[in-house]
Coordinates of C-alpha atoms in Angstrom, one line a residue:
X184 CA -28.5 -5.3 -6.9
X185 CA -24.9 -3.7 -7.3
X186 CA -26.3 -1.7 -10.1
X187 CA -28.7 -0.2 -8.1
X188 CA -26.2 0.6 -5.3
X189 CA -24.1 2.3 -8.2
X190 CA -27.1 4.3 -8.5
X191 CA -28.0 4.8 -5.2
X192 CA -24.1 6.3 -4.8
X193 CA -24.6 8.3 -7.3
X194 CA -27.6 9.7 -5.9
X195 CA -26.0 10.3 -3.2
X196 CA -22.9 12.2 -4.4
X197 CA -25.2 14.3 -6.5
X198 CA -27.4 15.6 -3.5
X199 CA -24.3 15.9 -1.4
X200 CA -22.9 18.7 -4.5
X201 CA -25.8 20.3 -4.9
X202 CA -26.3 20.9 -0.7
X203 CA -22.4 21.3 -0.6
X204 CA -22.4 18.5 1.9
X205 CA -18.7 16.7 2.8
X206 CA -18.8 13.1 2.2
X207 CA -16.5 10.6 4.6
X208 CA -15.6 7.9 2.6
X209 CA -15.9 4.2 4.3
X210 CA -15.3 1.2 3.4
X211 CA -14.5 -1.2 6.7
X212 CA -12.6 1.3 8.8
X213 CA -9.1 -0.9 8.4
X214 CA -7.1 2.1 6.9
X215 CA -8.9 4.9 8.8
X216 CA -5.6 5.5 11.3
X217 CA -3.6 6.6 8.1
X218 CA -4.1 10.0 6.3
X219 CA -5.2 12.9 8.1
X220 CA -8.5 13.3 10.4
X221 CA -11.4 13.2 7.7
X222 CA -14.8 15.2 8.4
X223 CA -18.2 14.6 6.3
X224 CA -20.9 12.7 6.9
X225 CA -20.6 8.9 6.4
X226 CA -20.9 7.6 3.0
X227 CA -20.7 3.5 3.6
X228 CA -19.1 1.8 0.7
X229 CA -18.7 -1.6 1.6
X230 CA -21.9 -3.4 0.4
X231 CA -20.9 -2.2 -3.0
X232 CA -18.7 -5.8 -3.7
X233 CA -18.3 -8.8 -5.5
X234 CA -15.8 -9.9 -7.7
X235 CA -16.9 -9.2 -11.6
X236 CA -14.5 -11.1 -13.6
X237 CA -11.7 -13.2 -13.0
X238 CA -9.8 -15.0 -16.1
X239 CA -6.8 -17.1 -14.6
X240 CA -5.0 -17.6 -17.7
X241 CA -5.7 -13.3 -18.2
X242 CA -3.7 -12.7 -15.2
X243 CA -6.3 -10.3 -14.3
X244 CA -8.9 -9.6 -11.5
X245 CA -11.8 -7.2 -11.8
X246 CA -13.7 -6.5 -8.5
X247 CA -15.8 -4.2 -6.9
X248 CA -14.2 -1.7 -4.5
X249 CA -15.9 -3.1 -1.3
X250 CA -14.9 -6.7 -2.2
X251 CA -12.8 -7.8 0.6
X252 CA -9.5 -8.7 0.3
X253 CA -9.9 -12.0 1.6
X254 CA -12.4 -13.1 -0.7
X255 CA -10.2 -11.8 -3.5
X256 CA -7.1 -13.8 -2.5
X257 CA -9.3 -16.6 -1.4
X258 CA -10.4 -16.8 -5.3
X259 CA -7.0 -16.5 -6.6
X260 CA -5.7 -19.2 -4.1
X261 CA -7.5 -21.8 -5.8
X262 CA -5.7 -21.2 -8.9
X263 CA -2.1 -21.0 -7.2
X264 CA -2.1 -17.0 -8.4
X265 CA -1.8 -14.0 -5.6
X266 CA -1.5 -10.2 -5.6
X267 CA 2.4 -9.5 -6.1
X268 CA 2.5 -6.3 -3.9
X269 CA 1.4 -8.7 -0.6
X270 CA -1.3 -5.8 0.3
X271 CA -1.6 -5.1 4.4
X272 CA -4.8 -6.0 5.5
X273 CA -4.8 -4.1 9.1
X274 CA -8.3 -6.1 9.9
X275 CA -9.4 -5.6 13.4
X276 CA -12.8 -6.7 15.3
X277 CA -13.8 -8.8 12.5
X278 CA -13.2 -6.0 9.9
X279 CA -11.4 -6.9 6.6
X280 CA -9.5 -4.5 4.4
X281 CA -11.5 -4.2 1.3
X282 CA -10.2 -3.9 -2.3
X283 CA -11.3 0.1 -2.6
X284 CA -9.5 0.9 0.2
X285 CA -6.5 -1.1 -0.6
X286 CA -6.2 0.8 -3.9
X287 CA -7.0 4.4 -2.0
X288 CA -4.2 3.9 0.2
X289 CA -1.3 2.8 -2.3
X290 CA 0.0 1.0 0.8
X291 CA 1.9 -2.4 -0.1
X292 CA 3.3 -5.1 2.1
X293 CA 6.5 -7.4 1.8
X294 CA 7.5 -7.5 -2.1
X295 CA 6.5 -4.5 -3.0
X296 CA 10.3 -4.6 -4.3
X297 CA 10.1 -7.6 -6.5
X298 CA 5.7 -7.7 -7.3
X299 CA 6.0 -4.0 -7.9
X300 CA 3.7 -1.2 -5.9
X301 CA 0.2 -1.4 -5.7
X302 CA -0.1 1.7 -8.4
X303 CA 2.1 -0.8 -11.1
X304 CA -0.2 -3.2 -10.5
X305 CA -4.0 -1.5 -11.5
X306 CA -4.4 -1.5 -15.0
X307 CA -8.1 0.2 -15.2
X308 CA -11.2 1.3 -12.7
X309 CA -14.6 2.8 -12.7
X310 CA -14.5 5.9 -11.0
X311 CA -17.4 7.7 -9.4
X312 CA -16.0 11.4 -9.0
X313 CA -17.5 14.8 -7.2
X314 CA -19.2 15.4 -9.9
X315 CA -21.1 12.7 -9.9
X316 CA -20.1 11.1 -13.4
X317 CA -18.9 7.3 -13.4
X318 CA -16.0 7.3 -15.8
X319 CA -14.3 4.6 -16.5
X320 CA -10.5 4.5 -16.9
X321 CA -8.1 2.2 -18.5
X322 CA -9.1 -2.1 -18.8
X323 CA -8.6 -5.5 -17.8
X324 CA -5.3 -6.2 -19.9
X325 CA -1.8 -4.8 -20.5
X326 CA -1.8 -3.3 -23.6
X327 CA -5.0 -1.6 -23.2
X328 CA -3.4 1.6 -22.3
X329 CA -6.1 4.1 -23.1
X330 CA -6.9 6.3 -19.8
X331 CA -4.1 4.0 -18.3
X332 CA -2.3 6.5 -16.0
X333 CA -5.5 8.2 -14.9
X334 CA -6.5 4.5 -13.1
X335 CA -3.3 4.7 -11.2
X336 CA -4.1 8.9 -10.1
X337 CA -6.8 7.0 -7.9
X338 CA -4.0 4.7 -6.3
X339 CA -3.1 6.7 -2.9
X340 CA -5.2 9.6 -3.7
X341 CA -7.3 8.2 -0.6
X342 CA -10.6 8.7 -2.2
X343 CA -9.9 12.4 -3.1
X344 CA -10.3 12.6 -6.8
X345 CA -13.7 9.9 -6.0
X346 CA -15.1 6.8 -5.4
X347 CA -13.8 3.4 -6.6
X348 CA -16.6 1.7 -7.9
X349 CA -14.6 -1.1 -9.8
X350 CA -11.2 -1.7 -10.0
X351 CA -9.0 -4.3 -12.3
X352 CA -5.7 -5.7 -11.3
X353 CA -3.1 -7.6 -12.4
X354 CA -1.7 -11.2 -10.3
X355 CA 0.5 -13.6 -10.9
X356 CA 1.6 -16.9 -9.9
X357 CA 2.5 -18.3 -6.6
X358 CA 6.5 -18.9 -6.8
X359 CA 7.0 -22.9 -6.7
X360 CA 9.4 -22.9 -3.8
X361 CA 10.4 -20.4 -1.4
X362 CA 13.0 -20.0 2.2
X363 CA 13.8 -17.7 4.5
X364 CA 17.0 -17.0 5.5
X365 CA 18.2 -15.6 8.9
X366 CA 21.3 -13.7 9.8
X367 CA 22.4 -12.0 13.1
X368 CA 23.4 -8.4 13.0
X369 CA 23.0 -4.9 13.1
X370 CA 21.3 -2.1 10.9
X371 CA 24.4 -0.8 9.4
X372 CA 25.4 -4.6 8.7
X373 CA 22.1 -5.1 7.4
X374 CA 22.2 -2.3 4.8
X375 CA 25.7 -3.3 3.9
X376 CA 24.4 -7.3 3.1
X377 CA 21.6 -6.0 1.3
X378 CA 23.3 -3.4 -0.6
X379 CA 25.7 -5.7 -1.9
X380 CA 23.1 -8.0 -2.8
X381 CA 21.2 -6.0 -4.7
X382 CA 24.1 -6.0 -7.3
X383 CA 23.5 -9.9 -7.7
X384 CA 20.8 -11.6 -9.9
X385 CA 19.6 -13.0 -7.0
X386 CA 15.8 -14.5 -6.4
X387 CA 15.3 -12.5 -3.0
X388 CA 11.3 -11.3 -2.7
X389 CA 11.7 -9.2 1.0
X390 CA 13.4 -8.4 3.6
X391 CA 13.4 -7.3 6.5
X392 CA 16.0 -6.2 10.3
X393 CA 14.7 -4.9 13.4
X394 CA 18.3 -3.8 14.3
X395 CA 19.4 -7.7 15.5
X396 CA 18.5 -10.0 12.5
X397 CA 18.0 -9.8 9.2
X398 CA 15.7 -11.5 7.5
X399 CA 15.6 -12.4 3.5
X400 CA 12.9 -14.4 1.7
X401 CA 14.1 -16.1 -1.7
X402 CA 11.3 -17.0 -4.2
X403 CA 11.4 -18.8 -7.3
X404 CA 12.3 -22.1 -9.1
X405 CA 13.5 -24.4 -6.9
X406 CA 17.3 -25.2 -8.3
X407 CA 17.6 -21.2 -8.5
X408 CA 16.1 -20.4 -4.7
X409 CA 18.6 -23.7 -3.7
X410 CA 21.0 -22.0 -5.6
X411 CA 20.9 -18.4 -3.5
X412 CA 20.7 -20.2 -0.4
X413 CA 23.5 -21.2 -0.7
X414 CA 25.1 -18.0 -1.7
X415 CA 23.5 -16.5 1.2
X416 CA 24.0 -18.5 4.1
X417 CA 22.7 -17.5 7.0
X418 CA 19.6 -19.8 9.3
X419 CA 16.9 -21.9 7.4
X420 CA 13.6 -21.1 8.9
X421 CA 11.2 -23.3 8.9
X422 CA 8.6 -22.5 6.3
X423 CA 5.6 -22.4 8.1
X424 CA 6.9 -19.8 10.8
X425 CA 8.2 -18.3 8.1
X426 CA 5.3 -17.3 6.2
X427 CA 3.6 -16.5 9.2
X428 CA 6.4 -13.9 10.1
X429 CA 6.1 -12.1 6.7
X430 CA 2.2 -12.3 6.9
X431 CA 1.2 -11.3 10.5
X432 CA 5.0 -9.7 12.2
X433 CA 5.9 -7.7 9.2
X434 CA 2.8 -7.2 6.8
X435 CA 0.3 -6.7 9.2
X436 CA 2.8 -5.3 11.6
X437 CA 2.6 -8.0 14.5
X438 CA 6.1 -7.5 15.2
X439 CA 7.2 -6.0 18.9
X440 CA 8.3 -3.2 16.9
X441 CA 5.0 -1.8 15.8
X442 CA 3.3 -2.1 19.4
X443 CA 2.6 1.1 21.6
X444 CA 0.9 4.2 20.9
X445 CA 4.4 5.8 20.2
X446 CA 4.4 8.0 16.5
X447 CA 5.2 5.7 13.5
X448 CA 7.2 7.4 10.8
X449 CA 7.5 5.5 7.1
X450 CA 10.7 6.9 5.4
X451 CA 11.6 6.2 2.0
X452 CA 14.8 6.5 1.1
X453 CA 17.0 5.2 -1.8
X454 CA 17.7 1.6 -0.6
X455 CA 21.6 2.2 -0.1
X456 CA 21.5 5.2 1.9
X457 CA 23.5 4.5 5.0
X458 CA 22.0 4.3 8.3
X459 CA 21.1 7.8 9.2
X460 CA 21.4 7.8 12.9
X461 CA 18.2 8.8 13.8
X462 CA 16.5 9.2 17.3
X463 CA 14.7 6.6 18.0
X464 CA 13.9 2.9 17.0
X465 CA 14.0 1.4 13.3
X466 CA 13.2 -1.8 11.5
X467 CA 14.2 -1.6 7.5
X468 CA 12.3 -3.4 5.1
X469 CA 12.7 -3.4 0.7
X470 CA 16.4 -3.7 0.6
X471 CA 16.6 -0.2 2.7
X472 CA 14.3 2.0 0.6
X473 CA 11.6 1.7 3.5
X474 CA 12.5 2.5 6.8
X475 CA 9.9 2.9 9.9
X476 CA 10.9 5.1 12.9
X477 CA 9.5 5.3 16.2
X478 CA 9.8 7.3 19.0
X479 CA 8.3 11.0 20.3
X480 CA 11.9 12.2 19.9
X481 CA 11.7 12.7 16.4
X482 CA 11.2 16.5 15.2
X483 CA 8.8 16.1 12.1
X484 CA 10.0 19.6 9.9
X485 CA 14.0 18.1 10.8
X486 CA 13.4 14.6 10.3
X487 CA 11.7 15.4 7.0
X488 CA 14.8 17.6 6.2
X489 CA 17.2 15.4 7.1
X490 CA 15.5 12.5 4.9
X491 CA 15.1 15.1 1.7
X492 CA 18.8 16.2 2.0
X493 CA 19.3 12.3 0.7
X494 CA 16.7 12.3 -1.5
X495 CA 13.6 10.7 0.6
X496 CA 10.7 11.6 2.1
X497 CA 8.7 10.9 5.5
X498 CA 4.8 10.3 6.2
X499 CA 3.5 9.6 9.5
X500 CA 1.9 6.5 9.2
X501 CA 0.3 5.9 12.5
X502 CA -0.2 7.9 16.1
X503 CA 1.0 11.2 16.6
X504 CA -0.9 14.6 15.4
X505 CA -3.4 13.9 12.3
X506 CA -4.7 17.2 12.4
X507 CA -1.2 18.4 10.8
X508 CA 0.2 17.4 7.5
X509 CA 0.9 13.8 7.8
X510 CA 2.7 13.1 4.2
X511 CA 5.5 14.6 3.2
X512 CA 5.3 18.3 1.8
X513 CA 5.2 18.7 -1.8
X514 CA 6.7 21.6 -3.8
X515 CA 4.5 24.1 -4.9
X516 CA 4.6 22.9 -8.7
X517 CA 3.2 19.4 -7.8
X518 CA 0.9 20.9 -5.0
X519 CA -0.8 23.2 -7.7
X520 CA -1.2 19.9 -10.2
X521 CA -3.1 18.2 -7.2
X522 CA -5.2 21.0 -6.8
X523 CA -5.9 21.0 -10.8
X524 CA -6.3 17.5 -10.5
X525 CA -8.9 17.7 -7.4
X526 CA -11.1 20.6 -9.5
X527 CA -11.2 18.6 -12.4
X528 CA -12.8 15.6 -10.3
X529 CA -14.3 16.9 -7.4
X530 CA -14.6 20.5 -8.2
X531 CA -16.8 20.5 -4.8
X532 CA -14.5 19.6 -2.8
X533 CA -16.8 16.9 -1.1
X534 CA -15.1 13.7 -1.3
X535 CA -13.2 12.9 2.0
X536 CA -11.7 16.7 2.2
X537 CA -8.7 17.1 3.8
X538 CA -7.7 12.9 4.3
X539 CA -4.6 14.0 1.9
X540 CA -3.3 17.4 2.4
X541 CA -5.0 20.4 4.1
X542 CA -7.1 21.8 1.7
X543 CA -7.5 19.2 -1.3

């Protein structure tokens, strides 16, 4: 059945070059707020799913890109294994991120400092590009590396180089004991405690302030996360509130911080830049390297100067204009290698045109 609806994609992508028809990539809608506005008609991508292979003692998970997430982790549940970069699922209505989408956005949750990023994480897909080929890239262990890097030019590219048919990534084990640890303070306090912390071999898998508390989750053995508690200080909370607050408050962005129709900017700084004083509200999250904004007061071309003069950049992740450039700008050497890169995969231009950058 899935090999025909390869086929039937394929079809479709070909008829779509040759009447120069845009194609909107979508999967279930979860992600469709980030990137900019896309145009095309409606390619649906979500009955294309199921998981293909899945070796627990590989450490590896091959699955079709419309598989959804929950069914993914569902399967590595029952094996005590998860994905380390905690992916945000964003479901609404009785959607579900799927795992094509998850991968086109690069977007990762929690401990995307300690699991790595999503694009660490993919060794290999099969790729349906503009021009209608289904390459395959990469494989299903670590030191297959052949066509390894071109896997991970799919990760973020939101579906611009072409269509994730199948994708392969790595997991790991559930950590046998983890606590969260709570401690009052500020944003500049905050940054100072985790800044210091970051110099010490210490078992800490996220964190998170909103400005009044900061929270740290420890993860690991249980002597060593005993160990670092103690170290730490700061409030025990109780572990099932606690995995609930990094689940639902900060990787789905439940918290009171993400609510309103207010523009949402992600910065990305390096984690021990101090607190830049910017208008508006944050909340900091991966030891200070990512750093959400809110607030209409913020000038996009400043606040994206301010942040590069430090070495950062800025996307706006949610609300404001999408008709504008949304991630940060690039300079004109990378911006002409994204261009190569979209001729050499979708010399068309048909596959979700524009979600990226104006133009690509």
């Amino acid at each position: 059945m899935n090999h025909d609806l390869t086929t039937e994609l394929q079809d479709r992508v070909h008829a779509a070059l040759a009447a120069g028809t845009r194609l909107a990539l979508i999967g279930h809608g979860t992600k469709s707020f980030f990137g900019r506005v896309g145009t095309g008609e409606p390619l649906a991508l979500s009955d294309h799913a199921g998981i293909l292979n899945y070796q627990p003692q590989e450490l590896v998970i091959t699955a079709r890109g419309g598989t959804p997430l929950v069914e993914i982790e569902a399967a590595l549940a029952e094996h005590g294994q998860a994905l380390p970069f905690e992916p945000p699922h964003f479901a609404t209505d009785g959607r579900d991120a799927t795992l094509g989408g998850t991968v086109a956005c690069g977007l990762s949750g929690p401990a995307r400092p300690s699991g790595g990023a999503a694009r660490d994480l993919v060794l290999g897909a099969r790729v349906l590009t503009g021009r209608g080929e289904v390459l395959r890239f990469g494989g299903e262990v670590m030191k297959n590396v052949a066509g390894y890097d071109v896997s991970r030019l799919m990760v973020g590219a939101l579906g611009t180089l072409g269509i994730l048919l199948d994708v392969s990534i790595k997991v790991m084990p559930v950590p046998p004991a983890t606590r969260t640890l709570v401690h009052d303070g500020s944003l500049a306090e905050a940054l100072a405690r985790m800044t210091a912390w970051a110099l010490k071999p210490l078992p800490i898998t996220a964190t998170c302030c909103d400005g009044e508390r900061l929270w740290v989750r420890l993860s690991g053995t249980a002597q060593g996360v005993d160990e670092a508690a103690g170290r730490l200080g700061g409030e025990q909370m109780d572990d099932a509130l606690a995995d609930a607050f990094w689940r639902d408050r900060v990787r789905e962005q439940g918290h009171s911080f993400f609510a309103g129709e207010r523009p949402l900017w992600r910065l990305s700084l390096p984690p021990a830049t101090p607190d830049l004083a910017l208008p508006g509200r944050q909340m900091i999250e991966w030891g200070g390297s990512q750093r959400w904004l809110r607030g209409d007061a913020a000038d996009g071309a400043t606040l994206r100067e301010r942040v590069a003069a430090v070495g950062g950049h800025a996307t706006l992740f949610r609300g404001g204009d999408r008709t504008g450039e949304v991630f940060h700008p690039l300079p004109d050497g990378l911006m002409r290698l994204h261009r190569q890169l979209k001729q050499s995969f979708d010399p068309g231009g048909i596959l979700n045109p524009g979600r990226l950058y104006a133009g690509l």
